[in-house]
Amino acid sequence: MDALGNPVGFFLTGGEVHDLAGADHLLPEMQAEMLIADKAFDADARVLEPLAAAGKTAVIPPRANRRSPREFDRDLYKARHLIENFFAKLKQFRAIATRYDKTARNFLAAIHLAAAAIWLN
């Protein structure tokens, strides 16, 4: 997502796959200087260390079971609502919310089309 909450890339995974599978694909191509994500992305080896090595900032709250809690910018994390707002807008498209398309290709095409419509509004 960009600073306004508009999508800049998509990667479709299976419904039962953890969020980190998508992160593995999207993070190497990330051009932004900062990643704002939820607790699911609090993974040292897969997210935090590669971002730090690339000189990028991670604004991710630590998981409750983390042995050594780390700090994060709570004020910047509040901007994450823009991402949630995009998904709320995306779910207003009935075919996407109910997953009418059975093939991944058609479903991803519908997401791209809906995202373009959201971006234009």
XYZ file of N, CA and C in Angstrom:
363
model
N 0.834 -1.162 0.000
C 0.000 0.000 0.000
C 0.893 1.244 0.000
N 0.395 2.270 -0.623
C 1.122 3.530 -0.578
C 0.677 4.328 0.648
N 1.132 5.552 0.773
C 0.832 6.359 1.948
C -0.651 6.704 2.074
N -1.390 6.596 0.985
C -2.813 6.894 1.012
C -3.683 5.653 1.195
N -3.062 4.487 1.320
C -3.803 3.250 1.486
C -4.196 2.596 0.179
N -3.614 3.049 -0.938
C -3.908 2.442 -2.240
C -2.969 1.264 -2.487
N -3.469 0.210 -3.097
C -2.629 -0.967 -3.323
C -1.550 -0.709 -4.369
N -0.378 -1.282 -4.148
C 0.710 -1.171 -5.125
C 1.156 -2.548 -5.611
N 0.678 -3.611 -5.001
C 1.029 -4.957 -5.440
C 0.170 -5.989 -4.743
N 0.007 -7.127 -5.408
C -0.778 -8.224 -4.861
C -0.023 -9.526 -5.064
N -0.236 -10.448 -4.151
C 0.256 -11.805 -4.296
C -0.785 -12.708 -3.674
N -1.345 -13.600 -4.457
C -2.421 -14.471 -4.002
C -1.839 -15.769 -3.456
N -2.236 -16.108 -2.232
C -1.815 -17.365 -1.614
C -3.061 -18.199 -1.356
N -2.855 -19.406 -0.923
C -3.969 -20.260 -0.549
C -4.645 -19.721 0.703
N -5.881 -20.072 0.917
C -6.627 -19.570 2.059
C -6.086 -20.034 3.391
N -5.394 -21.158 3.414
C -4.895 -21.710 4.670
C -3.440 -21.335 4.937
N -2.850 -20.519 4.086
C -1.439 -20.164 4.191
C -1.262 -18.974 5.133
N -0.203 -19.015 5.921
C 0.099 -17.922 6.844
C 0.475 -16.660 6.068
N 0.267 -15.507 6.670
C 0.563 -14.225 6.037
C 2.016 -14.093 5.610
N 2.908 -14.776 6.298
C 4.329 -14.658 5.977
C 4.675 -15.216 4.591
N 3.861 -16.104 4.060
C 4.116 -16.615 2.705
C 3.997 -15.480 1.696
N 3.039 -14.620 1.858
C 2.907 -13.459 0.992
C 4.018 -12.463 1.226
N 4.435 -12.330 2.476
C 5.528 -11.405 2.802
C 6.823 -11.854 2.149
N 7.066 -13.156 2.113
C 8.278 -13.669 1.471
C 8.359 -13.248 0.015
N 7.210 -13.153 -0.625
C 7.175 -12.778 -2.036
C 7.216 -11.261 -2.239
N 6.515 -10.513 -1.409
C 6.378 -9.077 -1.622
C 7.505 -8.230 -1.018
N 8.100 -8.667 0.082
C 9.121 -7.850 0.738
C 10.372 -7.599 -0.100
N 10.895 -8.579 -0.837
C 12.081 -8.277 -1.639
C 11.843 -7.208 -2.710
N 10.608 -7.054 -3.151
C 10.275 -6.070 -4.185
C 9.807 -4.741 -3.588
N 9.741 -4.645 -2.267
C 9.211 -3.455 -1.612
C 10.116 -2.254 -1.859
N 9.512 -1.170 -2.323
C 10.260 0.044 -2.596
C 10.117 1.073 -1.483
N 9.121 0.947 -0.640
C 8.883 1.903 0.443
C 9.996 1.805 1.483
N 10.153 2.864 2.233
C 11.170 2.904 3.272
C 10.660 2.375 4.606
N 9.342 2.106 4.685
C 8.753 1.683 5.942
C 7.668 0.644 5.692
N 7.608 -0.349 6.552
C 6.564 -1.365 6.505
C 5.744 -1.257 7.782
N 4.447 -1.059 7.622
C 3.524 -1.057 8.757
C 2.689 -2.325 8.623
N 2.785 -3.194 9.622
C 2.092 -4.478 9.544
C 1.620 -4.888 10.936
N 0.766 -5.908 10.984
C 0.262 -6.368 12.271
C 1.196 -7.404 12.887
N 0.782 -7.963 14.025
C 1.636 -8.875 14.783
C 1.999 -10.149 14.038
N 1.230 -10.515 13.027
C 1.527 -11.730 12.269
C 2.884 -11.636 11.572
N 3.351 -10.425 11.340
C 4.615 -10.220 10.637
C 5.783 -10.007 11.587
N 5.600 -10.259 12.865
C 6.669 -10.125 13.848
C 7.538 -11.379 13.803
N 8.340 -11.475 12.748
C 9.227 -12.617 12.551
C 10.629 -12.100 12.265
N 11.561 -12.434 13.133
C 12.913 -11.899 13.007
C 13.564 -12.270 11.678
N 13.670 -13.560 11.399
C 14.438 -14.011 10.227
C 13.744 -13.707 8.902
N 12.434 -13.737 8.880
C 11.714 -13.590 7.602
C 11.310 -12.168 7.282
N 11.192 -11.291 8.286
C 10.721 -9.933 8.024
C 11.668 -8.880 8.592
N 11.893 -8.912 9.886
C 12.606 -7.825 10.553
C 14.072 -7.719 10.123
N 14.781 -8.828 10.088
C 16.193 -8.784 9.704
C 16.401 -8.384 8.248
N 15.638 -8.945 7.287
C 15.817 -8.479 5.900
C 15.492 -7.000 5.715
N 14.477 -6.498 6.422
C 14.157 -5.073 6.317
C 15.272 -4.220 6.901
N 15.810 -4.633 8.040
C 16.907 -3.875 8.657
C 18.144 -3.896 7.763
N 18.414 -5.043 7.124
C 19.565 -5.142 6.224
C 19.406 -4.234 5.010
N 18.162 -4.013 4.589
C 17.896 -3.139 3.451
C 17.790 -1.678 3.876
N 17.933 -1.406 5.174
C 17.851 -0.040 5.666
C 16.434 0.494 5.756
N 15.479 -0.404 5.916
C 14.072 -0.003 5.978
C 13.546 -0.167 7.401
N 12.540 0.588 7.709
C 11.958 0.590 9.051
C 10.748 -0.336 9.102
N 10.643 -1.101 10.176
C 9.484 -1.969 10.398
C 8.687 -1.432 11.577
N 7.427 -1.129 11.336
C 6.525 -0.690 12.398
C 5.540 -1.831 12.625
N 5.966 -2.757 13.489
C 5.206 -3.976 13.752
C 5.186 -4.181 15.263
N 4.012 -4.263 15.872
C 3.987 -4.508 17.312
C 4.486 -5.919 17.624
N 5.160 -6.086 18.748
C 5.661 -7.423 19.096
C 4.515 -8.336 19.530
N 4.673 -9.617 19.248
C 3.693 -10.600 19.708
C 3.739 -10.679 21.235
N 2.659 -11.078 21.833
C 2.569 -11.140 23.293
C 3.532 -12.174 23.873
N 3.841 -13.235 23.122
C 4.710 -14.299 23.637
C 6.184 -14.085 23.280
N 6.551 -12.931 22.789
C 7.942 -12.641 22.437
C 8.776 -12.563 23.706
N 9.916 -13.234 23.732
C 10.756 -13.261 24.930
C 11.388 -11.915 25.230
N 11.833 -11.230 24.189
C 12.416 -9.906 24.391
C 11.593 -8.899 23.596
N 10.599 -8.293 24.233
C 9.748 -7.330 23.520
C 10.586 -6.183 22.956
N 10.249 -5.758 21.776
C 10.973 -4.661 21.147
C 10.037 -3.479 21.008
N 10.613 -2.329 20.830
C 9.843 -1.106 20.709
C 9.329 -0.932 19.279
N 8.228 -0.203 19.144
C 7.700 0.176 17.827
C 7.009 1.514 17.986
N 6.890 2.242 16.914
C 6.299 3.577 16.933
C 4.780 3.464 16.916
N 4.152 3.703 18.035
C 2.700 3.556 18.152
C 1.949 4.582 17.305
N 2.509 5.769 17.173
C 1.846 6.799 16.372
C 1.848 6.433 14.889
N 2.962 5.909 14.389
C 3.009 5.479 12.988
C 2.115 4.269 12.755
N 2.020 3.398 13.767
C 1.199 2.197 13.626
C -0.276 2.542 13.443
N -0.692 3.691 13.930
C -2.082 4.113 13.774
C -2.455 4.309 12.306
N -1.471 4.522 11.447
C -1.745 4.683 10.015
C -2.140 3.364 9.359
N -2.025 2.257 10.083
C -2.394 0.953 9.533
C -3.875 0.869 9.199
N -4.674 1.752 9.772
C -6.108 1.736 9.472
C -6.363 1.974 7.981
N -5.449 2.632 7.287
C -5.615 2.834 5.844
C -5.623 1.502 5.102
N -4.802 0.579 5.560
C -4.760 -0.748 4.946
C -6.077 -1.476 5.205
N -6.543 -1.407 6.440
C -7.811 -2.055 6.787
C -8.965 -1.424 6.015
N -8.909 -0.108 5.810
C -9.955 0.566 5.034
C -9.978 0.051 3.597
N -8.797 -0.195 3.006
C -8.767 -0.729 1.642
C -9.445 -2.087 1.589
N -9.147 -2.960 2.548
C -9.771 -4.281 2.532
C -11.275 -4.187 2.751
N -11.720 -3.232 3.537
C -13.164 -3.025 3.723
C -13.804 -2.589 2.407
N -13.122 -1.703 1.674
C -13.644 -1.274 0.373
C -13.640 -2.428 -0.622
N -12.606 -3.245 -0.568
C -12.496 -4.389 -1.484
C -13.626 -5.383 -1.237
N -13.990 -5.564 0.015
C -15.056 -6.513 0.352
C -16.440 -6.002 -0.003
N -16.539 -4.736 -0.407
C -17.816 -4.225 -0.883
C -18.154 -4.795 -2.254
N -17.161 -5.326 -2.945
C -17.393 -6.001 -4.223
C -17.825 -7.421 -3.887
N -19.071 -7.715 -4.132
C -19.679 -8.966 -3.686
C -18.958 -10.198 -4.207
N -18.535 -10.158 -5.453
C -17.866 -11.327 -6.041
C -16.547 -11.628 -5.330
N -15.914 -10.614 -4.792
C -14.656 -10.831 -4.076
C -14.944 -11.283 -2.650
N -15.889 -10.649 -1.989
C -16.214 -10.995 -0.600
C -16.688 -12.434 -0.476
N -17.412 -12.934 -1.475
C -17.938 -14.295 -1.417
C -17.138 -15.278 -2.253
N -16.102 -14.795 -2.912
C -15.208 -15.609 -3.746
C -15.993 -16.439 -4.769
N -16.711 -15.716 -5.651
C -17.465 -16.393 -6.707
C -16.536 -17.130 -7.663
N -15.418 -16.513 -8.006
C -14.494 -17.131 -8.958
C -13.765 -18.283 -8.290
N -13.814 -19.426 -8.911
C -13.212 -20.619 -8.313
C -11.733 -20.764 -8.651
N -11.301 -20.192 -9.764
C -9.884 -20.318 -10.117
C -9.114 -19.125 -9.567
N -7.874 -19.372 -9.194
C -7.029 -18.314 -8.637
C -6.814 -17.203 -9.662
N -6.667 -17.563 -10.922
C -6.431 -16.572 -11.974
C -7.592 -15.586 -12.074
N -8.811 -16.099 -12.094
C -9.985 -15.234 -12.202
C -10.203 -14.404 -10.943
N -9.954 -15.006 -9.783
C -10.116 -14.277 -8.526
C -9.106 -13.133 -8.438
N -7.854 -13.390 -8.806
C -6.833 -12.342 -8.776
C -7.152 -11.245 -9.790
N -7.685 -11.619 -10.934
C -8.083 -10.623 -11.933
C -9.204 -9.739 -11.373
N -10.148 -10.329 -10.654
C -11.232 -9.552 -10.052
C -10.685 -8.606 -8.984
N -9.704 -9.046 -8.234
C -9.085 -8.179 -7.230
C -8.384 -7.006 -7.894
N -7.663 -7.275 -8.978
C -6.991 -6.187 -9.701
C -8.004 -5.185 -10.250
N -9.086 -5.686 -10.785
C -10.122 -4.806 -11.330
C -10.776 -3.969 -10.229
N -11.109 -4.601 -9.118
C -11.721 -3.874 -8.003
C -10.743 -2.857 -7.413
N -9.478 -3.228 -7.291
C -8.483 -2.306 -6.761
C -8.315 -1.100 -7.675
N -8.369 -1.327 -8.971
C -8.288 -0.196 -9.919
C -9.484 0.727 -9.744
N -10.653 0.153 -9.555
C -11.854 0.975 -9.346
C -11.743 1.763 -8.033
N -11.221 1.138 -6.996
C -11.041 1.817 -5.719
C -10.022 2.945 -5.861
N -8.951 2.668 -6.581
C -7.886 3.648 -6.742
C -8.368 4.871 -7.529
N -9.256 4.641 -8.495
C -9.770 5.740 -9.304
C -10.775 6.622 -8.557
N -11.386 6.084 -7.518
C -12.365 6.873 -6.751
C -11.731 7.731 -5.750
